[in-house]
PDB file of C-alpha atoms in Angstrom:
ATOM      1  CA  MET A1496       0.095   0.073  -0.040  1.00 78.00           C
ATOM      2  CA  ILE A1497       1.120   3.665  -0.793  1.00 91.00           C
ATOM      3  CA  LYS A1498       2.117   5.174   2.377  1.00 96.00           C
ATOM      4  CA  GLN A1499      -0.100   8.106   3.809  1.00 98.00           C
ATOM      5  CA  THR A1500       0.172  10.996   5.805  1.00 98.00           C
ATOM      6  CA  ILE A1501      -2.465  10.889   8.583  1.00 98.00           C
ATOM      7  CA  LEU A1502      -3.318  13.799  10.909  1.00 98.00           C
ATOM      8  CA  PHE A1503      -5.195  13.089  14.184  1.00 98.00           C
ATOM      9  CA  ASP A1504      -7.162  15.400  16.263  1.00 97.00           C
ATOM     10  CA  MET A1505      -6.623  14.621  20.037  1.00 97.00           C
ATOM     11  CA  ASP A1506      -9.462  15.567  22.217  1.00 94.00           C
ATOM     12  CA  ASP A1507     -12.469  13.457  21.883  1.00 93.00           C
ATOM     13  CA  THR A1508     -10.809  11.682  18.975  1.00 96.00           C
ATOM     14  CA  LEU A1509      -7.968   9.863  20.750  1.00 97.00           C
ATOM     15  CA  ILE A1510      -8.752  10.748  24.369  1.00 96.00           C
ATOM     16  CA  HIS A1511     -11.829  11.742  26.163  1.00 94.00           C
ATOM     17  CA  CYS A1512     -12.527  15.504  26.788  1.00 90.00           C
ATOM     18  CA  ASN A1513     -16.146  16.642  26.680  1.00 88.00           C
ATOM     19  CA  LYS A1514     -17.166  14.600  29.353  1.00 89.00           C
ATOM     20  CA  PHE A1515     -15.017  16.030  31.944  1.00 92.00           C
ATOM     21  CA  PHE A1516     -16.164  19.544  30.843  1.00 91.00           C
ATOM     22  CA  ASP A1517     -19.758  18.294  31.404  1.00 92.00           C
ATOM     23  CA  MET A1518     -19.071  17.051  34.823  1.00 94.00           C
ATOM     24  CA  VAL A1519     -17.574  20.389  35.885  1.00 95.00           C
ATOM     25  CA  ILE A1520     -20.562  22.156  34.379  1.00 95.00           C
ATOM     26  CA  ASP A1521     -22.875  20.043  36.387  1.00 96.00           C
ATOM     27  CA  GLN A1522     -21.140  21.175  39.562  1.00 97.00           C
ATOM     28  CA  PHE A1523     -21.150  24.677  38.358  1.00 97.00           C
ATOM     29  CA  ALA A1524     -24.984  24.623  37.602  1.00 96.00           C
ATOM     30  CA  ASP A1525     -25.626  22.982  41.087  1.00 95.00           C
ATOM     31  CA  GLN A1526     -23.610  25.625  42.835  1.00 96.00           C
ATOM     32  CA  MET A1527     -25.441  28.445  41.171  1.00 96.00           C
ATOM     33  CA  GLU A1528     -28.814  26.751  41.978  1.00 94.00           C
ATOM     34  CA  ALA A1529     -27.744  26.698  45.782  1.00 94.00           C
ATOM     35  CA  TRP A1530     -26.629  30.281  45.817  1.00 95.00           C
ATOM     36  CA  PHE A1531     -29.684  31.484  43.936  1.00 95.00           C
ATOM     37  CA  HIS A1532     -32.127  29.561  45.828  1.00 90.00           C
ATOM     38  CA  GLY A1533     -35.218  31.496  46.037  1.00 88.00           C
ATOM     39  CA  TYR A1534     -34.722  33.342  42.581  1.00 91.00           C
ATOM     40  CA  HIS A1535     -36.286  30.542  40.624  1.00 87.00           C
ATOM     41  CA  LEU A1536     -33.182  29.569  38.628  1.00 89.00           C
ATOM     42  CA  SER A1537     -33.367  26.309  36.864  1.00 91.00           C
ATOM     43  CA  ILE A1538     -30.336  24.239  36.229  1.00 93.00           C
ATOM     44  CA  SER A1539     -31.104  23.815  32.536  1.00 93.00           C
ATOM     45  CA  GLU A1540     -31.434  27.741  32.178  1.00 93.00           C
ATOM     46  CA  VAL A1541     -27.990  28.127  33.992  1.00 95.00           C
ATOM     47  CA  LYS A1542     -26.372  25.630  31.589  1.00 95.00           C
ATOM     48  CA  LYS A1543     -27.971  27.171  28.427  1.00 93.00           C
ATOM     49  CA  LYS A1544     -26.589  30.614  29.452  1.00 96.00           C
ATOM     50  CA  GLN A1545     -23.022  29.245  30.257  1.00 95.00           C
ATOM     51  CA  ALA A1546     -22.886  27.380  26.968  1.00 92.00           C
ATOM     52  CA  GLU A1547     -23.953  30.575  25.067  1.00 93.00           C
ATOM     53  CA  LEU A1548     -21.198  32.675  26.851  1.00 94.00           C
ATOM     54  CA  ASP A1549     -18.444  30.091  26.576  1.00 92.00           C
ATOM     55  CA  LEU A1550     -19.312  29.685  22.729  1.00 88.00           C
ATOM     56  CA  ASN A1551     -18.919  33.471  22.274  1.00 89.00           C
ATOM     57  CA  ARG A1552     -15.580  33.482  24.105  1.00 87.00           C
ATOM     58  CA  VAL A1553     -14.130  30.598  21.950  1.00 86.00           C
ATOM     59  CA  LEU A1554     -15.403  32.185  18.490  1.00 83.00           C
ATOM     60  CA  ALA A1555     -13.714  35.493  19.820  1.00 81.00           C
ATOM     61  CA  SER A1556     -10.522  34.193  21.222  1.00 77.00           C
ATOM     62  CA  GLY A1557      -9.806  30.618  20.370  1.00 78.00           C
ATOM     63  CA  PHE A1558      -9.127  27.871  22.762  1.00 81.00           C
ATOM     64  CA  SER A1559      -7.657  29.779  25.617  1.00 80.00           C
ATOM     65  CA  PRO A1560      -7.617  28.181  29.070  1.00 82.00           C
ATOM     66  CA  SER A1561      -9.290  31.003  30.353  1.00 87.00           C
ATOM     67  CA  HIS A1562     -12.510  30.819  28.268  1.00 87.00           C
ATOM     68  CA  PHE A1563     -14.058  28.218  30.341  1.00 92.00           C
ATOM     69  CA  PRO A1564     -13.766  29.576  33.962  1.00 94.00           C
ATOM     70  CA  GLU A1565     -14.357  33.033  32.749  1.00 96.00           C
ATOM     71  CA  SER A1566     -17.835  31.827  31.225  1.00 96.00           C
ATOM     72  CA  PHE A1567     -18.716  30.566  34.739  1.00 97.00           C
ATOM     73  CA  VAL A1568     -17.900  34.089  36.258  1.00 97.00           C
ATOM     74  CA  GLU A1569     -19.742  35.729  33.343  1.00 97.00           C
ATOM     75  CA  THR A1570     -22.765  33.676  33.952  1.00 97.00           C
ATOM     76  CA  TYR A1571     -22.647  34.418  37.635  1.00 97.00           C
ATOM     77  CA  ASP A1572     -22.363  38.078  36.806  1.00 97.00           C
ATOM     78  CA  TYR A1573     -25.376  37.865  34.334  1.00 96.00           C
ATOM     79  CA  TYR A1574     -27.665  36.251  37.023  1.00 97.00           C
ATOM     80  CA  SER A1575     -26.537  38.439  39.783  1.00 97.00           C
ATOM     81  CA  ASP A1576     -27.160  41.571  37.831  1.00 96.00           C
ATOM     82  CA  LEU A1577     -30.636  39.984  36.652  1.00 95.00           C
ATOM     83  CA  THR A1578     -31.777  39.214  40.269  1.00 95.00           C
ATOM     84  CA  GLY A1579     -30.109  41.789  42.222  1.00 95.00           C
ATOM     85  CA  ARG A1580     -28.276  39.280  44.298  1.00 96.00           C
ATOM     86  CA  ARG A1581     -25.101  40.547  45.881  1.00 96.00           C
ATOM     87  CA  LYS A1582     -21.753  39.370  44.308  1.00 96.00           C
ATOM     88  CA  THR A1583     -18.850  38.440  46.401  1.00 97.00           C
ATOM     89  CA  GLN A1584     -15.163  37.946  45.522  1.00 97.00           C
ATOM     90  CA  ALA A1585     -15.118  34.765  47.328  1.00 97.00           C
ATOM     91  CA  GLU A1586     -17.881  33.237  44.996  1.00 97.00           C
ATOM     92  CA  ILE A1587     -16.071  34.590  42.142  1.00 97.00           C
ATOM     93  CA  GLU A1588     -12.836  32.938  43.205  1.00 97.00           C
ATOM     94  CA  ARG A1589     -14.754  29.588  43.774  1.00 98.00           C
ATOM     95  CA  LEU A1590     -16.037  29.707  40.305  1.00 97.00           C
ATOM     96  CA  THR A1591     -12.747  30.497  38.695  1.00 97.00           C
ATOM     97  CA  GLU A1592     -11.152  27.591  40.711  1.00 97.00           C
ATOM     98  CA  LEU A1593     -13.939  25.193  39.701  1.00 97.00           C
ATOM     99  CA  GLY A1594     -13.684  26.039  35.965  1.00 95.00           C
ATOM    100  CA  SER A1595      -9.913  25.743  35.903  1.00 94.00           C
ATOM    101  CA  SER A1596     -10.093  22.332  37.452  1.00 93.00           C
ATOM    102  CA  VAL A1597     -11.230  20.838  34.201  1.00 90.00           C
ATOM    103  CA  TYR A1598      -7.676  21.178  32.811  1.00 89.00           C
ATOM    104  CA  GLY A1599      -6.197  18.908  35.695  1.00 84.00           C
ATOM    105  CA  HIS A1600      -8.449  15.811  34.973  1.00 85.00           C
ATOM    106  CA  SER A1601      -6.754  12.566  34.463  1.00 86.00           C
ATOM    107  CA  ILE A1602      -6.146  11.030  30.901  1.00 92.00           C
ATOM    108  CA  GLU A1603      -8.762   8.434  29.627  1.00 94.00           C
ATOM    109  CA  PRO A1604      -7.857   7.151  26.141  1.00 96.00           C
ATOM    110  CA  TYR A1605     -10.677   6.112  23.661  1.00 95.00           C
ATOM    111  CA  PRO A1606     -10.817   2.370  23.014  1.00 95.00           C
ATOM    112  CA  TYR A1607      -8.233   0.968  20.595  1.00 97.00           C
ATOM    113  CA  MET A1608      -6.404   4.219  20.582  1.00 97.00           C
ATOM    114  CA  GLU A1609      -2.868   2.472  21.242  1.00 97.00           C
ATOM    115  CA  GLN A1610      -3.755  -0.474  18.928  1.00 97.00           C
ATOM    116  CA  THR A1611      -4.691   1.895  16.102  1.00 98.00           C
ATOM    117  CA  LEU A1612      -1.726   3.987  16.106  1.00 98.00           C
ATOM    118  CA  LYS A1613       0.553   1.146  16.625  1.00 98.00           C
ATOM    119  CA  THR A1614      -0.811  -0.552  13.644  1.00 98.00           C
ATOM    120  CA  LEU A1615      -0.866   2.573  11.376  1.00 98.00           C
ATOM    121  CA  ALA A1616       2.865   3.275  12.422  1.00 97.00           C
ATOM    122  CA  ALA A1617       3.763  -0.339  11.639  1.00 97.00           C
ATOM    123  CA  GLU A1618       2.381   0.083   8.239  1.00 96.00           C
ATOM    124  CA  GLY A1619       4.830   2.879   7.551  1.00 96.00           C
ATOM    125  CA  HIS A1620       2.336   5.887   7.563  1.00 98.00           C
ATOM    126  CA  GLU A1621       3.444   9.190   8.805  1.00 98.00           C
ATOM    127  CA  LEU A1622       1.372  10.369  11.766  1.00 98.00           C
ATOM    128  CA  HIS A1623       0.826  13.782  12.986  1.00 98.00           C
ATOM    129  CA  LEU A1624      -1.072  15.229  16.034  1.00 98.00           C
ATOM    130  CA  TYR A1625      -3.093  18.307  15.374  1.00 98.00           C
ATOM    131  CA  THR A1626      -4.905  19.687  18.185  1.00 96.00           C
ATOM    132  CA  GLY A1627      -6.470  22.904  19.336  1.00 93.00           C
ATOM    133  CA  GLY A1628      -5.939  24.246  22.754  1.00 90.00           C
ATOM    134  CA  ASP A1629      -3.330  25.990  25.066  1.00 91.00           C
ATOM    135  CA  PRO A1630       0.211  24.471  24.300  1.00 93.00           C
ATOM    136  CA  ALA A1631       0.933  23.727  28.062  1.00 92.00           C
ATOM    137  CA  VAL A1632      -2.463  22.132  28.758  1.00 92.00           C
ATOM    138  CA  GLN A1633      -2.298  20.148  25.410  1.00 94.00           C
ATOM    139  CA  MET A1634       1.380  18.898  25.965  1.00 95.00           C
ATOM    140  CA  ARG A1635       0.441  17.758  29.373  1.00 94.00           C
ATOM    141  CA  LYS A1636      -2.382  15.603  27.982  1.00 95.00           C
ATOM    142  CA  ILE A1637       0.064  14.365  25.277  1.00 96.00           C
ATOM    143  CA  LYS A1638       2.793  13.417  27.759  1.00 96.00           C
ATOM    144  CA  GLU A1639       0.350  11.579  30.072  1.00 95.00           C
ATOM    145  CA  ALA A1640      -1.365   9.683  27.073  1.00 95.00           C
ATOM    146  CA  GLY A1641       2.009   8.542  25.888  1.00 96.00           C
ATOM    147  CA  LEU A1642       1.400  10.019  22.646  1.00 97.00           C
ATOM    148  CA  GLU A1643       5.007  11.308  21.830  1.00 96.00           C
ATOM    149  CA  ARG A1644       6.086   7.866  20.891  1.00 95.00           C
ATOM    150  CA  PHE A1645       3.884   7.901  17.916  1.00 97.00           C
ATOM    151  CA  PHE A1646       3.869  11.573  16.815  1.00 97.00           C
ATOM    152  CA  ALA A1647       7.648  12.435  18.000  1.00 95.00           C
ATOM    153  CA  ASP A1648       8.199  16.094  16.740  1.00 95.00           C
ATOM    154  CA  ARG A1649       4.957  15.853  14.449  1.00 97.00           C
ATOM    155  CA  ILE A1650       2.877  17.647  16.858  1.00 98.00           C
ATOM    156  CA  HIS A1651       0.845  20.753  16.038  1.00 97.00           C
ATOM    157  CA  ILE A1652      -0.913  22.965  18.583  1.00 97.00           C
ATOM    158  CA  THR A1653      -2.885  25.984  17.995  1.00 95.00           C
ATOM    159  CA  ARG A1654      -5.570  28.237  19.813  1.00 89.00           C
ATOM    160  CA  HIS A1655      -7.399  28.728  16.662  1.00 88.00           C
ATOM    161  CA  LYS A1656      -7.905  25.523  14.781  1.00 92.00           C
ATOM    162  CA  ASN A1657      -9.030  26.464  11.360  1.00 94.00           C
ATOM    163  CA  THR A1658      -8.731  26.180   7.642  1.00 96.00           C
ATOM    164  CA  GLU A1659      -5.769  28.684   7.638  1.00 96.00           C
ATOM    165  CA  PHE A1660      -3.773  26.803  10.247  1.00 96.00           C
ATOM    166  CA  LEU A1661      -4.222  23.501   8.495  1.00 97.00           C
ATOM    167  CA  GLU A1662      -3.298  24.905   5.228  1.00 97.00           C
ATOM    168  CA  GLY A1663       0.026  26.133   6.877  1.00 97.00           C
ATOM    169  CA  ILE A1664       0.644  22.588   8.196  1.00 97.00           C
ATOM    170  CA  LEU A1665       0.094  21.043   4.556  1.00 98.00           C
ATOM    171  CA  SER A1666       2.081  23.594   2.832  1.00 97.00           C
ATOM    172  CA  ASN A1667       5.057  23.850   5.291  1.00 96.00           C
ATOM    173  CA  ASN A1668       5.520  20.204   5.370  1.00 96.00           C
ATOM    174  CA  GLY A1669       5.073  19.491   1.798  1.00 96.00           C
ATOM    175  CA  MET A1670       2.251  17.209   2.229  1.00 97.00           C
ATOM    176  CA  ASP A1671       0.921  15.393  -0.670  1.00 97.00           C
ATOM    177  CA  ARG A1672      -3.005  16.169  -0.443  1.00 97.00           C
ATOM    178  CA  SER A1673      -3.994  13.091  -2.373  1.00 96.00           C
ATOM    179  CA  ARG A1674      -2.193  10.837   0.233  1.00 97.00           C
ATOM    180  CA  THR A1675      -3.091  13.098   3.532  1.00 98.00           C
ATOM    181  CA  TRP A1676      -5.904  12.247   5.850  1.00 98.00           C
ATOM    182  CA  MET A1677      -7.642  14.317   8.577  1.00 98.00           C
ATOM    183  CA  ILE A1678      -9.356  12.348  11.374  1.00 98.00           C
ATOM    184  CA  GLY A1679     -11.340  13.986  14.154  1.00 96.00           C
ATOM    185  CA  ASN A1680     -14.647  14.523  15.936  1.00 94.00           C
ATOM    186  CA  SER A1681     -15.379  18.239  15.006  1.00 93.00           C
ATOM    187  CA  LEU A1682     -17.163  19.151  11.817  1.00 94.00           C
ATOM    188  CA  ARG A1683     -16.112  22.832  12.410  1.00 92.00           C
ATOM    189  CA  THR A1684     -12.277  22.277  13.228  1.00 93.00           C
ATOM    190  CA  ASP A1685     -11.364  19.042  11.537  1.00 96.00           C
ATOM    191  CA  MET A1686     -13.872  18.038   8.641  1.00 96.00           C
ATOM    192  CA  ILE A1687     -14.587  21.347   7.067  1.00 96.00           C
ATOM    193  CA  PRO A1688     -10.950  22.652   7.021  1.00 97.00           C
ATOM    194  CA  ALA A1689     -10.062  19.087   5.626  1.00 97.00           C
ATOM    195  CA  LEU A1690     -12.331  19.207   2.860  1.00 97.00           C
ATOM    196  CA  THR A1691     -11.435  22.861   2.073  1.00 97.00           C
ATOM    197  CA  CYS A1692      -7.854  22.120   1.828  1.00 97.00           C
ATOM    198  CA  GLY A1693      -8.682  18.990  -0.502  1.00 97.00           C
ATOM    199  CA  ILE A1694      -7.537  16.159   1.796  1.00 98.00           C
ATOM    200  CA  HIS A1695      -9.215  12.922   2.800  1.00 97.00           C
ATOM    201  CA  ALA A1696     -11.369  13.098   6.052  1.00 97.00           C
ATOM    202  CA  ILE A1697     -12.616  10.634   8.607  1.00 97.00           C
ATOM    203  CA  PHE A1698     -15.248  11.928  10.972  1.00 96.00           C
ATOM    204  CA  MET A1699     -15.255  10.217  14.291  1.00 94.00           C
ATOM    205  CA  PRO A1700     -18.467  11.488  16.068  1.00 92.00           C
ATOM    206  CA  ALA A1701     -18.022  12.171  19.812  1.00 81.00           C
ATOM    207  CA  GLU A1702     -19.994  10.300  22.445  1.00 74.00           C
ATOM    208  CA  LEU A1703     -20.831  13.682  23.888  1.00 66.00           C
ATOM    209  CA  GLU A1704     -20.675  16.688  21.506  1.00 70.00           C
ATOM    210  CA  TRP A1705     -20.121  20.431  22.130  1.00 68.00           C
ATOM    211  CA  SER A1706     -22.589  22.972  20.450  1.00 68.00           C
ATOM    212  CA  TYR A1707     -19.376  24.594  19.036  1.00 72.00           C
ATOM    213  CA  ASN A1708     -19.013  21.499  16.720  1.00 73.00           C
ATOM    214  CA  GLU A1709     -22.595  21.410  15.527  1.00 77.00           C
ATOM    215  CA  VAL A1710     -22.152  23.285  12.159  1.00 82.00           C
ATOM    216  CA  GLU A1711     -23.423  22.863   8.562  1.00 84.00           C
ATOM    217  CA  VAL A1712     -20.778  21.222   6.041  1.00 89.00           C
ATOM    218  CA  THR A1713     -21.320  22.499   2.665  1.00 89.00           C
ATOM    219  CA  VAL A1714     -17.856  21.458   1.190  1.00 93.00           C
ATOM    220  CA  GLN A1715     -17.928  19.035  -1.640  1.00 92.00           C
ATOM    221  CA  PRO A1716     -15.166  16.280  -0.834  1.00 93.00           C
ATOM    222  CA  SER A1717     -12.553  15.992  -3.478  1.00 91.00           C
ATOM    223  CA  GLY A1718     -11.324  12.569  -1.909  1.00 93.00           C
ATOM    224  CA  ALA A1719     -12.554  10.177   0.809  1.00 95.00           C
ATOM    225  CA  TYR A1720     -14.972  11.285   3.404  1.00 96.00           C
ATOM    226  CA  PHE A1721     -16.052   8.692   5.904  1.00 96.00           C
ATOM    227  CA  THR A1722     -17.689   8.311   9.200  1.00 95.00           C
ATOM    228  CA  LEU A1723     -16.466   5.521  11.520  1.00 96.00           C
ATOM    229  CA  SER A1724     -17.735   4.575  14.948  1.00 93.00           C
ATOM    230  CA  SER A1725     -14.484   3.288  16.447  1.00 96.00           C
ATOM    231  CA  LEU A1726     -10.547   3.933  16.178  1.00 97.00           C
ATOM    232  CA  HIS A1727      -9.956   0.366  15.287  1.00 96.00           C
ATOM    233  CA  LEU A1728     -11.696   0.667  11.911  1.00 97.00           C
ATOM    234  CA  ILE A1729      -9.359   3.334  10.718  1.00 97.00           C
ATOM    235  CA  PRO A1730      -6.596   1.243   9.435  1.00 97.00           C
ATOM    236  CA  GLU A1731      -8.540  -1.000   7.196  1.00 96.00           C
ATOM    237  CA  THR A1732     -10.841   1.782   6.005  1.00 96.00           C
ATOM    238  CA  ILE A1733      -7.797   3.731   4.666  1.00 96.00           C
ATOM    239  CA  LYS A1734      -6.188   0.597   3.216  1.00 95.00           C
ATOM    240  CA  GLY A1735      -9.456  -0.209   1.619  1.00 94.00           C
ATOM    241  CA  TYR A1736      -9.660   3.355   0.077  1.00 95.00           C
ATOM    242  CA  VAL A1737      -6.213   3.307  -1.285  1.00 94.00           C
ATOM    243  CA  GLU A1738      -6.208  -0.103  -2.543  1.00 91.00           C
ATOM    244  CA  GLY A1739      -9.536   0.673  -4.436  1.00 86.00           C
ATOM    245  CA  ASN A1740     -11.553  -1.785  -2.455  1.00 71.00           C
ATOM    246  CA  LEU A1741     -13.831   0.648  -0.494  1.00 67.00           C
ATOM    247  CA  GLN A1742     -16.143   2.998  -2.135  1.00 66.00           C
ATOM    248  CA  VAL A1743     -16.633   6.553  -0.956  1.00 64.00           C
ATOM    249  CA  PRO A1744     -20.197   7.452   0.302  1.00 60.00           C
ATOM    250  CA  ASP A1745     -21.940   9.844  -1.975  1.00 55.00           C
ATOM    251  CA  THR A1746     -22.378  12.822   0.427  1.00 49.00           C
ATOM    252  CA  GLY A1747     -23.448  15.648  -1.816  1.00 47.00           C
ATOM    253  CA  LEU A1748     -23.625  19.007  -0.236  1.00 42.00           C
ATOM    254  CA  SER A1749     -25.249  18.338   3.119  1.00 41.00           C
ATOM    255  CA  SER A1750     -25.282  19.424   6.583  1.00 39.00           C
ATOM    256  CA  SER A1751     -25.266  15.930   7.777  1.00 45.00           C
ATOM    257  CA  PRO A1752     -21.996  13.888   8.127  1.00 53.00           C
ATOM    258  CA  PRO A1753     -21.505  11.340   5.433  1.00 56.00           C
ATOM    259  CA  ALA A1754     -22.701   7.809   5.771  1.00 49.00           C
ATOM    260  CA  ALA A1755     -20.724   5.183   7.650  1.00 52.00           C
ATOM    261  CA  ALA A1756     -18.089   3.364   5.333  1.00 49.00           C
ATOM    262  CA  GLU A1757     -18.785  -0.220   4.690  1.00 45.00           C
ATOM    263  CA  GLU A1758     -16.767  -2.167   7.271  1.00 44.00           C
ATOM    264  CA  PRO A1759     -13.745  -4.226   5.917  1.00 40.00           C
ATOM    265  CA  ASP A1760     -13.831  -7.839   5.994  1.00 39.00           C
ATOM    266  CA  GLY A1761     -13.274  -9.199   9.444  1.00 35.00           C
ATOM    267  CA  PHE A1762     -14.625  -5.961  11.402  1.00 33.00           C
ATOM    268  CA  LYS A1763     -18.002  -5.823  12.997  1.00 32.00           C
ATOM    269  CA  LYS A1764     -19.345  -2.579  14.873  1.00 29.00           C
TER     270      LYS A1764
END
């Protein structure tokens, strides 16, 4: 098989991420409900406002580590002003600490992460890690997950994961687009940039998705565009496509992700 260049997203593609944010958001909403008891705030209302404010911050400033705790404080300020409840510095510090705690969670790989990366590396493919976030936060996760042994110095981290940054990676590294793949869970930051740049794409829907990633895809694929349910399906899917034994689903211009690829022989979902 002709060797490929394969770029992997990290958060909610190789390791769990969103579920830890959801856990902290649950704690935040519970705390807000306790503080604002008697003001008739619902947990769902608080979560909706926090998600709205957090999304606005990410769109404006990228994946800065401050966006999440600041969204807690901004939500607190919003409801304090709305209800007239007095703000305190101690409560603001508590929310900042709670929001920041999400970046210290333990690493939990997705099933088949190591097996999949070992298989692709053994087949001679060039593996790159392309992740969005604060460099210090992301490197901690990379080291704890043991990912350096698969990606070495081919690690790309940015606070603004978009088409322009991906284009820079492809151009600066002289990647052959007809042999390059992007694998990730985000339609916004993985699939749309990959399709726009003319490389192959594999969509790995996250178990828990963030509203930031729920966008419409209107870019026509020029190569492969598959949806897979598990990491262990990736090696045989790429092999099947490269060797001409796997047909690309007809996606058209749709807001929905492509249909799942037919599983190679020997694989069952």
